[in-house]
Amino acid sequence: MKELFPKQHVMGFGFSLLLTIVALSVVTLDMSYNIAFTILLVTALAQATVQLVLFMHIGESEDKKTLYTSILYAVFVGVITIIGSLLTMIWGYQ
Amino acid sequence: MKIDSSLPLEYSTEENRLKIFGFWIFLGAEIMLFATLFTVYFVLANRTGNGPTGSEIFELTPVLFETFLLLTSSFTIGLGIHAMRLGNKKAMMTFFITTLVLGLGFLGIEIFEFITYVHEGATITTSAFLSALMTLLGTHGAHVTFGLFWGIAILIQVAKRGLNAQTTNKAFIFSLYWHFLDVVWIFIFSFVYLKGLIS
Amino acid sequence: MSMEEIFHPMQEPMILMAAISIVVGAIVVVAGLTYFKKWGYFYKNWLSTVDHKKIGIMYIAVALLMLFRGGVDALLMRAQTAVPNNGLLDAQHYNEIFTTHGLVMILFMAMPFVIGLMNIVIPLQIGARDVAFPRLNAISFWLFAAGCGLLNLSFIVGGSPDAGWTAYFPLASTEFSPTVGNNYYSLALQLSGLGTLMTGVNFITTIIKMRAPGMKLMKMPMFTWSILITNVIIVFAFPVLTVALALMMLDRQFGTQFFTMANGGMDMLWANLFWVWGHPEVYIVILPAFGIFSEIIATFARKNLYGYKSMVMSMVVISLLSFLVWAHHFYTMGHGVMVNGVFSITTMAIAVPTGVKMFNWLLTMRHGKISFTTPMLYALGFIPIFTIGGVTGVMLAMASADYQYHNTMFLVAHFHYVLIPGTVFGVLAGYHFWWPKMFGFRLNEKLGKLGFWLIAISFNVTFFPLFILGLDGYARRMYTYSESTGYGPLNMLSFIGALGLAAGFLVIVYNIFYSWKNMPRNEKADVWDGRSLEWATHSPVPEYNFAVVPTVTQLDEFWFAKKEGRDITAGKFEKIHMPNNSAAPFWMSGFFFLAAFFAVFSAWIPAIISLLGVFGFMIARSFEKDHGRYISVEEIMETEKRLRGDK
């Protein structure tokens, strides 16, 4: 039975629960918007990394370099799209 | 078909490796799909027109349940793949079924949440904010729904055909998809709900 | 919607004539297939094929057909504006025609032409037997064909989209575009866009994972590099279009408030999303042309491509920059100085890597023994004409100056000066270059060159006057103008040029028939004294591409092996694994087509039933046991003997 629950996965699950609780603190505790937003950003990225590395095993195949490049490229373009659109539609416009 | 026995079964043939690689590339496209939906949401988040704002309609408790269910399902499907690599078909199927049940629970709460919104007079046509919110949540929910059917199809195949190069490959790719949906949910949880509740 | 409304467009005599000619054409094709008893052949060998070469040929056939359709649209536009106060077309018809001209030319001509060439050439250039996912490749094609069919159906049934190919809101909303035209827009583009996205995934996987042994990334031919980067852009840009089109559909058909003028909607958000996809899209159709020109210039200058590494680097930089410039399409929206400044700088920055490529091509030709074949003529014509397009692009990139140029004919002239020498010359060059590889005979050189000169000269006659008209303040998309504006003579000149372009197109098509009848068959494998692996196998290519997969040690291995007298295709035959044909992609896309067609008219129940058909095919595919088939060593030996014996 024990072999069905490898340490890596149990740890990953523990991390993700912990990160969720940390993220929740932005609602339960009183803090400034900037700090809250930073906490959300850090916990969300950490969650994503936990999933990618510990659960999805992105690093296990022979193509790990290409896979990391592709995911990072997607994140880069995604962030550019989000920030750029906010810039053109809101921050730089109103 | 050449089978390389030094690798897990789902990587064992050239075709399998191509499929896993191709699916990762597809996930890159999915990241962009959701990034665009987030773009639309962020741009429109404060444009509520005559409708309610986020902090007026978001409720933390159901969202926490959704998050917990989806995080756990991501954990169980990971265990399912681990069991599959050990060749333990029964444990693998149990974990997969657990995953799908948790996914179904998530979907149930999400549908309940939508019904509540509509009862409060917050429909997809009320304001730009609600259009963007419901499209983002709906797209994620539609992915989960699609995943449920996909998962069932794979379970049937594993039950009938056992763990072979094809079925393990399909199950592994499905697990990538499921973990990815969890990642997307984390971003929705953080930047839609929690951020909406504090601003 | 009543039947009368649905068939309303047919009351227009010109549309009725077009509709009749389509019906007559379809009857001729059906009758021809029946008379020659080719139905079985057609179904088995084309509709159900998963062979990348045949899929590529089908893409190119559709592209040529659409070049004709988009070309007729263009001729009508130029004819309408040739003289002041012309009454050939009314405003509505003119709106529809410039909308479909843009859509057809970009999405249903340039895209399939590029994708067709990559389908045919890429697996051959990297020494692979097929693409990574042959069945998915067939689905890509048939989804594209379904989208293409749907858009072309619009002008007979229900009315064409008429809000410009950019379909800006609020003009494209139901308030200002009440017909189903823009529903066709969102659904037809959605279908073909999905097909393109799958192509992107397929070709990245193919190029990364299936190269011949020894072919490291930096030993890949330049065309392969350009296609890899193109597909990276496709995979990360097309999801944006998918979302934008879905939101358009929701707004038009489900009453959401994304791009509305009330309830918080934001009309410019559409323009923003459209160009987040739209600008990378420009590079999706341009980069493959850069790759084609690199191959052709190196081949016909008989020299190694100059600056290989800088060529690759500049394309990588272009791919990143292509995602950083989109707001230059709407400088006049009224952003602050900072936004326009940022996007001005990123836009001008793209000129740098493009310039690097220009100089590399010129330096490749320096001291080369250039042979002036048809493909080479296109490449040579591209360089000066594209430079005019590029330089006017830098003029447009300056935000403050753009307030003067915006939405004038100057802009129209600019992007035609980029897209025609870039994309159209590129794909035509590739088409002439690889034609013998596809069919085993050459296209006639005399006719090919005649076509080139007609197109190159007429192109400048058509579009150069538009620069001047634009600077004089002639706005784009005006269906007519008064005589007192003085726009008449230059517009007439432009119309004459358009007639020349049409003549050039006719020569190119006539060349197919002429060469098919008159050119010698069984052309040798290496027609042009080529450099990359596609020239190492027979023309036309056997279904398994290479009897023995070549091993590569350097860039242009085939060229150097030729010089050293080595045969890189020699070796022992082994049985070859090939995928099975399947008609499922065709029928599945048929259901997709039906679903989209019903959705255009908001007939949701039949649309959902059709979608269930699509899911049915997906489930069936999931449960299917398909391990492909093997070609035996005897069969390979027989094929090779037949193909070699004729040489």
JSON list of N, CA, C and O in Angstrom, two decimals, chain A residues 41-80:
[
{"chain": "A", "resi": 41, "resn": "LEU", "atom": "N", "xyz": [0.50, 36.27, -6.71]},
{"chain": "A", "resi": 41, "resn": "LEU", "atom": "CA", "xyz": [1.35, 35.95, -7.85]},
{"chain": "A", "resi": 41, "resn": "LEU", "atom": "C", "xyz": [2.35, 34.86, -7.49]},
{"chain": "A", "resi": 41, "resn": "LEU", "atom": "O", "xyz": [2.52, 33.87, -8.22]},
{"chain": "A", "resi": 42, "resn": "VAL", "atom": "N", "xyz": [2.99, 35.01, -6.34]},
{"chain": "A", "resi": 42, "resn": "VAL", "atom": "CA", "xyz": [4.03, 34.05, -5.94]},
{"chain": "A", "resi": 42, "resn": "VAL", "atom": "C", "xyz": [3.41, 32.67, -5.69]},
{"chain": "A", "resi": 42, "resn": "VAL", "atom": "O", "xyz": [3.91, 31.66, -6.18]},
{"chain": "A", "resi": 43, "resn": "THR", "atom": "N", "xyz": [2.30, 32.64, -4.95]},
{"chain": "A", "resi": 43, "resn": "THR", "atom": "CA", "xyz": [1.71, 31.32, -4.66]},
{"chain": "A", "resi": 43, "resn": "THR", "atom": "C", "xyz": [1.20, 30.64, -5.91]},
{"chain": "A", "resi": 43, "resn": "THR", "atom": "O", "xyz": [1.37, 29.44, -6.09]},
{"chain": "A", "resi": 44, "resn": "ALA", "atom": "N", "xyz": [0.59, 31.42, -6.82]},
{"chain": "A", "resi": 44, "resn": "ALA", "atom": "CA", "xyz": [0.05, 30.80, -8.03]},
{"chain": "A", "resi": 44, "resn": "ALA", "atom": "C", "xyz": [1.18, 30.22, -8.88]},
{"chain": "A", "resi": 44, "resn": "ALA", "atom": "O", "xyz": [1.09, 29.09, -9.38]},
{"chain": "A", "resi": 45, "resn": "LEU", "atom": "N", "xyz": [2.27, 30.99, -9.02]},
{"chain": "A", "resi": 45, "resn": "LEU", "atom": "CA", "xyz": [3.39, 30.48, -9.81]},
{"chain": "A", "resi": 45, "resn": "LEU", "atom": "C", "xyz": [4.00, 29.25, -9.16]},
{"chain": "A", "resi": 45, "resn": "LEU", "atom": "O", "xyz": [4.37, 28.28, -9.83]},
{"chain": "A", "resi": 46, "resn": "ALA", "atom": "N", "xyz": [4.09, 29.27, -7.82]},
{"chain": "A", "resi": 46, "resn": "ALA", "atom": "CA", "xyz": [4.64, 28.11, -7.12]},
{"chain": "A", "resi": 46, "resn": "ALA", "atom": "C", "xyz": [3.74, 26.89, -7.32]},
{"chain": "A", "resi": 46, "resn": "ALA", "atom": "O", "xyz": [4.23, 25.78, -7.57]},
{"chain": "A", "resi": 47, "resn": "GLN", "atom": "N", "xyz": [2.44, 27.10, -7.24]},
{"chain": "A", "resi": 47, "resn": "GLN", "atom": "CA", "xyz": [1.50, 26.00, -7.49]},
{"chain": "A", "resi": 47, "resn": "GLN", "atom": "C", "xyz": [1.72, 25.40, -8.87]},
{"chain": "A", "resi": 47, "resn": "GLN", "atom": "O", "xyz": [1.76, 24.19, -9.05]},
{"chain": "A", "resi": 48, "resn": "ALA", "atom": "N", "xyz": [1.82, 26.30, -9.87]},
{"chain": "A", "resi": 48, "resn": "ALA", "atom": "CA", "xyz": [2.00, 25.83, -11.24]},
{"chain": "A", "resi": 48, "resn": "ALA", "atom": "C", "xyz": [3.28, 25.02, -11.35]},
{"chain": "A", "resi": 48, "resn": "ALA", "atom": "O", "xyz": [3.32, 23.97, -12.01]},
{"chain": "A", "resi": 49, "resn": "THR", "atom": "N", "xyz": [4.34, 25.50, -10.69]},
{"chain": "A", "resi": 49, "resn": "THR", "atom": "CA", "xyz": [5.61, 24.78, -10.75]},
{"chain": "A", "resi": 49, "resn": "THR", "atom": "C", "xyz": [5.49, 23.41, -10.10]},
{"chain": "A", "resi": 49, "resn": "THR", "atom": "O", "xyz": [6.02, 22.41, -10.62]},
{"chain": "A", "resi": 50, "resn": "VAL", "atom": "N", "xyz": [4.79, 23.35, -8.96]},
{"chain": "A", "resi": 50, "resn": "VAL", "atom": "CA", "xyz": [4.60, 22.06, -8.29]},
{"chain": "A", "resi": 50, "resn": "VAL", "atom": "C", "xyz": [3.93, 21.07, -9.24]},
{"chain": "A", "resi": 50, "resn": "VAL", "atom": "O", "xyz": [4.38, 19.93, -9.41]},
{"chain": "A", "resi": 51, "resn": "GLN", "atom": "N", "xyz": [2.87, 21.53, -9.89]},
{"chain": "A", "resi": 51, "resn": "GLN", "atom": "CA", "xyz": [2.15, 20.65, -10.81]},
{"chain": "A", "resi": 51, "resn": "GLN", "atom": "C", "xyz": [3.05, 20.20, -11.95]},
{"chain": "A", "resi": 51, "resn": "GLN", "atom": "O", "xyz": [3.14, 19.03, -12.27]},
{"chain": "A", "resi": 52, "resn": "LEU", "atom": "N", "xyz": [3.74, 21.20, -12.56]},
{"chain": "A", "resi": 52, "resn": "LEU", "atom": "CA", "xyz": [4.56, 20.89, -13.74]},
{"chain": "A", "resi": 52, "resn": "LEU", "atom": "C", "xyz": [5.67, 19.91, -13.41]},
{"chain": "A", "resi": 52, "resn": "LEU", "atom": "O", "xyz": [5.90, 18.94, -14.12]},
{"chain": "A", "resi": 53, "resn": "VAL", "atom": "N", "xyz": [6.36, 20.17, -12.31]},
{"chain": "A", "resi": 53, "resn": "VAL", "atom": "CA", "xyz": [7.58, 19.41, -12.04]},
{"chain": "A", "resi": 53, "resn": "VAL", "atom": "C", "xyz": [7.27, 18.12, -11.28]},
{"chain": "A", "resi": 53, "resn": "VAL", "atom": "O", "xyz": [7.70, 17.03, -11.68]},
{"chain": "A", "resi": 54, "resn": "LEU", "atom": "N", "xyz": [6.49, 18.23, -10.20]},
{"chain": "A", "resi": 54, "resn": "LEU", "atom": "CA", "xyz": [6.29, 17.06, -9.36]},
{"chain": "A", "resi": 54, "resn": "LEU", "atom": "C", "xyz": [5.23, 16.12, -9.92]},
{"chain": "A", "resi": 54, "resn": "LEU", "atom": "O", "xyz": [5.35, 14.90, -9.82]},
{"chain": "A", "resi": 55, "resn": "PHE", "atom": "N", "xyz": [4.15, 16.68, -10.51]},
{"chain": "A", "resi": 55, "resn": "PHE", "atom": "CA", "xyz": [3.06, 15.83, -10.97]},
{"chain": "A", "resi": 55, "resn": "PHE", "atom": "C", "xyz": [3.13, 15.49, -12.45]},
{"chain": "A", "resi": 55, "resn": "PHE", "atom": "O", "xyz": [2.87, 14.38, -12.85]},
{"chain": "A", "resi": 56, "resn": "MET", "atom": "N", "xyz": [3.49, 16.50, -13.27]},
{"chain": "A", "resi": 56, "resn": "MET", "atom": "CA", "xyz": [3.46, 16.25, -14.71]},
{"chain": "A", "resi": 56, "resn": "MET", "atom": "C", "xyz": [4.79, 15.71, -15.22]},
{"chain": "A", "resi": 56, "resn": "MET", "atom": "O", "xyz": [4.91, 15.34, -16.38]},
{"chain": "A", "resi": 57, "resn": "HIS", "atom": "N", "xyz": [5.79, 15.69, -14.38]},
{"chain": "A", "resi": 57, "resn": "HIS", "atom": "CA", "xyz": [7.10, 15.13, -14.74]},
{"chain": "A", "resi": 57, "resn": "HIS", "atom": "C", "xyz": [7.65, 15.76, -16.00]},
{"chain": "A", "resi": 57, "resn": "HIS", "atom": "O", "xyz": [8.09, 15.07, -16.92]},
{"chain": "A", "resi": 58, "resn": "ILE", "atom": "N", "xyz": [7.61, 17.09, -16.08]},
{"chain": "A", "resi": 58, "resn": "ILE", "atom": "CA", "xyz": [8.06, 17.73, -17.32]},
{"chain": "A", "resi": 58, "resn": "ILE", "atom": "C", "xyz": [9.53, 17.42, -17.60]},
{"chain": "A", "resi": 58, "resn": "ILE", "atom": "O", "xyz": [9.96, 17.38, -18.73]},
{"chain": "A", "resi": 59, "resn": "GLY", "atom": "N", "xyz": [10.29, 17.15, -16.53]},
{"chain": "A", "resi": 59, "resn": "GLY", "atom": "CA", "xyz": [11.71, 16.94, -16.73]},
{"chain": "A", "resi": 59, "resn": "GLY", "atom": "C", "xyz": [12.13, 15.51, -17.00]},
{"chain": "A", "resi": 59, "resn": "GLY", "atom": "O", "xyz": [13.31, 15.22, -17.07]},
{"chain": "A", "resi": 60, "resn": "GLU", "atom": "N", "xyz": [11.16, 14.59, -17.17]},
{"chain": "A", "resi": 60, "resn": "GLU", "atom": "CA", "xyz": [11.56, 13.19, -17.23]},
{"chain": "A", "resi": 60, "resn": "GLU", "atom": "C", "xyz": [11.92, 12.71, -18.64]},
{"chain": "A", "resi": 60, "resn": "GLU", "atom": "O", "xyz": [12.59, 11.70, -18.80]},
{"chain": "A", "resi": 61, "resn": "SER", "atom": "N", "xyz": [11.46, 13.45, -19.68]},
{"chain": "A", "resi": 61, "resn": "SER", "atom": "CA", "xyz": [11.68, 12.90, -21.02]},
{"chain": "A", "resi": 61, "resn": "SER", "atom": "C", "xyz": [12.94, 13.47, -21.65]},
{"chain": "A", "resi": 61, "resn": "SER", "atom": "O", "xyz": [13.53, 14.43, -21.14]},
{"chain": "A", "resi": 62, "resn": "GLU", "atom": "N", "xyz": [13.32, 12.87, -22.77]},
{"chain": "A", "resi": 62, "resn": "GLU", "atom": "CA", "xyz": [14.54, 13.29, -23.46]},
{"chain": "A", "resi": 62, "resn": "GLU", "atom": "C", "xyz": [14.42, 14.72, -24.01]},
{"chain": "A", "resi": 62, "resn": "GLU", "atom": "O", "xyz": [15.40, 15.35, -24.33]},
{"chain": "A", "resi": 63, "resn": "ASP", "atom": "N", "xyz": [13.16, 15.20, -24.12]},
{"chain": "A", "resi": 63, "resn": "ASP", "atom": "CA", "xyz": [12.94, 16.51, -24.73]},
{"chain": "A", "resi": 63, "resn": "ASP", "atom": "C", "xyz": [12.76, 17.60, -23.70]},
{"chain": "A", "resi": 63, "resn": "ASP", "atom": "O", "xyz": [12.15, 18.62, -23.99]},
{"chain": "A", "resi": 64, "resn": "LYS", "atom": "N", "xyz": [13.28, 17.40, -22.49]},
{"chain": "A", "resi": 64, "resn": "LYS", "atom": "CA", "xyz": [12.88, 18.35, -21.45]},
{"chain": "A", "resi": 64, "resn": "LYS", "atom": "C", "xyz": [13.25, 19.79, -21.79]},
{"chain": "A", "resi": 64, "resn": "LYS", "atom": "O", "xyz": [12.52, 20.70, -21.48]},
{"chain": "A", "resi": 65, "resn": "LYS", "atom": "N", "xyz": [14.38, 19.98, -22.47]},
{"chain": "A", "resi": 65, "resn": "LYS", "atom": "CA", "xyz": [14.77, 21.34, -22.82]},
{"chain": "A", "resi": 65, "resn": "LYS", "atom": "C", "xyz": [13.72, 21.98, -23.71]},
{"chain": "A", "resi": 65, "resn": "LYS", "atom": "O", "xyz": [13.31, 23.12, -23.51]},
{"chain": "A", "resi": 66, "resn": "THR", "atom": "N", "xyz": [13.30, 21.23, -24.74]},
{"chain": "A", "resi": 66, "resn": "THR", "atom": "CA", "xyz": [12.30, 21.77, -25.66]},
{"chain": "A", "resi": 66, "resn": "THR", "atom": "C", "xyz": [11.00, 22.05, -24.93]},
{"chain": "A", "resi": 66, "resn": "THR", "atom": "O", "xyz": [10.36, 23.07, -25.16]},
{"chain": "A", "resi": 67, "resn": "LEU", "atom": "N", "xyz": [10.62, 21.14, -24.02]},
{"chain": "A", "resi": 67, "resn": "LEU", "atom": "CA", "xyz": [9.36, 21.32, -23.32]},
{"chain": "A", "resi": 67, "resn": "LEU", "atom": "C", "xyz": [9.40, 22.55, -22.42]},
{"chain": "A", "resi": 67, "resn": "LEU", "atom": "O", "xyz": [8.48, 23.36, -22.42]},
{"chain": "A", "resi": 68, "resn": "TYR", "atom": "N", "xyz": [10.51, 22.70, -21.69]},
{"chain": "A", "resi": 68, "resn": "TYR", "atom": "CA", "xyz": [10.62, 23.91, -20.86]},
{"chain": "A", "resi": 68, "resn": "TYR", "atom": "C", "xyz": [10.59, 25.15, -21.73]},
{"chain": "A", "resi": 68, "resn": "TYR", "atom": "O", "xyz": [9.91, 26.14, -21.42]},
{"chain": "A", "resi": 69, "resn": "THR", "atom": "N", "xyz": [11.32, 25.11, -22.87]},
{"chain": "A", "resi": 69, "resn": "THR", "atom": "CA", "xyz": [11.33, 26.28, -23.75]},
{"chain": "A", "resi": 69, "resn": "THR", "atom": "C", "xyz": [9.92, 26.61, -24.21]},
{"chain": "A", "resi": 69, "resn": "THR", "atom": "O", "xyz": [9.49, 27.76, -24.18]},
{"chain": "A", "resi": 70, "resn": "SER", "atom": "N", "xyz": [9.19, 25.56, -24.61]},
{"chain": "A", "resi": 70, "resn": "SER", "atom": "CA", "xyz": [7.86, 25.79, -25.15]},
{"chain": "A", "resi": 70, "resn": "SER", "atom": "C", "xyz": [6.92, 26.36, -24.09]},
{"chain": "A", "resi": 70, "resn": "SER", "atom": "O", "xyz": [6.18, 27.31, -24.35]},
{"chain": "A", "resi": 71, "resn": "ILE", "atom": "N", "xyz": [7.00, 25.82, -22.87]},
{"chain": "A", "resi": 71, "resn": "ILE", "atom": "CA", "xyz": [6.12, 26.33, -21.81]},
{"chain": "A", "resi": 71, "resn": "ILE", "atom": "C", "xyz": [6.51, 27.77, -21.46]},
{"chain": "A", "resi": 71, "resn": "ILE", "atom": "O", "xyz": [5.66, 28.65, -21.31]},
{"chain": "A", "resi": 72, "resn": "LEU", "atom": "N", "xyz": [7.83, 28.02, -21.38]},
{"chain": "A", "resi": 72, "resn": "LEU", "atom": "CA", "xyz": [8.26, 29.38, -21.05]},
{"chain": "A", "resi": 72, "resn": "LEU", "atom": "C", "xyz": [7.88, 30.36, -22.15]},
{"chain": "A", "resi": 72, "resn": "LEU", "atom": "O", "xyz": [7.48, 31.49, -21.88]},
{"chain": "A", "resi": 73, "resn": "TYR", "atom": "N", "xyz": [7.99, 29.92, -23.41]},
{"chain": "A", "resi": 73, "resn": "TYR", "atom": "CA", "xyz": [7.59, 30.78, -24.53]},
{"chain": "A", "resi": 73, "resn": "TYR", "atom": "C", "xyz": [6.11, 31.12, -24.39]},
{"chain": "A", "resi": 73, "resn": "TYR", "atom": "O", "xyz": [5.71, 32.28, -24.53]},
{"chain": "A", "resi": 74, "resn": "ALA", "atom": "N", "xyz": [5.30, 30.09, -24.08]},
{"chain": "A", "resi": 74, "resn": "ALA", "atom": "CA", "xyz": [3.86, 30.33, -23.92]},
{"chain": "A", "resi": 74, "resn": "ALA", "atom": "C", "xyz": [3.60, 31.32, -22.80]},
{"chain": "A", "resi": 74, "resn": "ALA", "atom": "O", "xyz": [2.79, 32.24, -22.94]},
{"chain": "A", "resi": 75, "resn": "VAL", "atom": "N", "xyz": [4.31, 31.14, -21.69]},
{"chain": "A", "resi": 75, "resn": "VAL", "atom": "CA", "xyz": [4.11, 32.04, -20.56]},
{"chain": "A", "resi": 75, "resn": "VAL", "atom": "C", "xyz": [4.54, 33.45, -20.94]},
{"chain": "A", "resi": 75, "resn": "VAL", "atom": "O", "xyz": [3.84, 34.44, -20.66]},
{"chain": "A", "resi": 76, "resn": "PHE", "atom": "N", "xyz": [5.68, 33.55, -21.64]},
{"chain": "A", "resi": 76, "resn": "PHE", "atom": "CA", "xyz": [6.17, 34.86, -22.08]},
{"chain": "A", "resi": 76, "resn": "PHE", "atom": "C", "xyz": [5.12, 35.56, -22.94]},
{"chain": "A", "resi": 76, "resn": "PHE", "atom": "O", "xyz": [4.72, 36.69, -22.67]},
{"chain": "A", "resi": 77, "resn": "VAL", "atom": "N", "xyz": [4.64, 34.85, -23.97]},
{"chain": "A", "resi": 77, "resn": "VAL", "atom": "CA", "xyz": [3.67, 35.47, -24.87]},
{"chain": "A", "resi": 77, "resn": "VAL", "atom": "C", "xyz": [2.37, 35.77, -24.13]},
{"chain": "A", "resi": 77, "resn": "VAL", "atom": "O", "xyz": [1.76, 36.82, -24.33]},
{"chain": "A", "resi": 78, "resn": "GLY", "atom": "N", "xyz": [1.98, 34.86, -23.24]},
{"chain": "A", "resi": 78, "resn": "GLY", "atom": "CA", "xyz": [0.75, 35.09, -22.47]},
{"chain": "A", "resi": 78, "resn": "GLY", "atom": "C", "xyz": [0.86, 36.33, -21.60]},
{"chain": "A", "resi": 78, "resn": "GLY", "atom": "O", "xyz": [-0.04, 37.17, -21.59]},
{"chain": "A", "resi": 79, "resn": "VAL", "atom": "N", "xyz": [1.99, 36.46, -20.91]},
{"chain": "A", "resi": 79, "resn": "VAL", "atom": "CA", "xyz": [2.17, 37.64, -20.04]},
{"chain": "A", "resi": 79, "resn": "VAL", "atom": "C", "xyz": [2.21, 38.91, -20.87]},
{"chain": "A", "resi": 79, "resn": "VAL", "atom": "O", "xyz": [1.59, 39.92, -20.52]},
{"chain": "A", "resi": 80, "resn": "ILE", "atom": "N", "xyz": [2.91, 38.85, -22.01]},
{"chain": "A", "resi": 80, "resn": "ILE", "atom": "CA", "xyz": [2.96, 40.02, -22.90]},
{"chain": "A", "resi": 80, "resn": "ILE", "atom": "C", "xyz": [1.54, 40.40, -23.32]},
{"chain": "A", "resi": 80, "resn": "ILE", "atom": "O", "xyz": [1.17, 41.59, -23.34]}
]
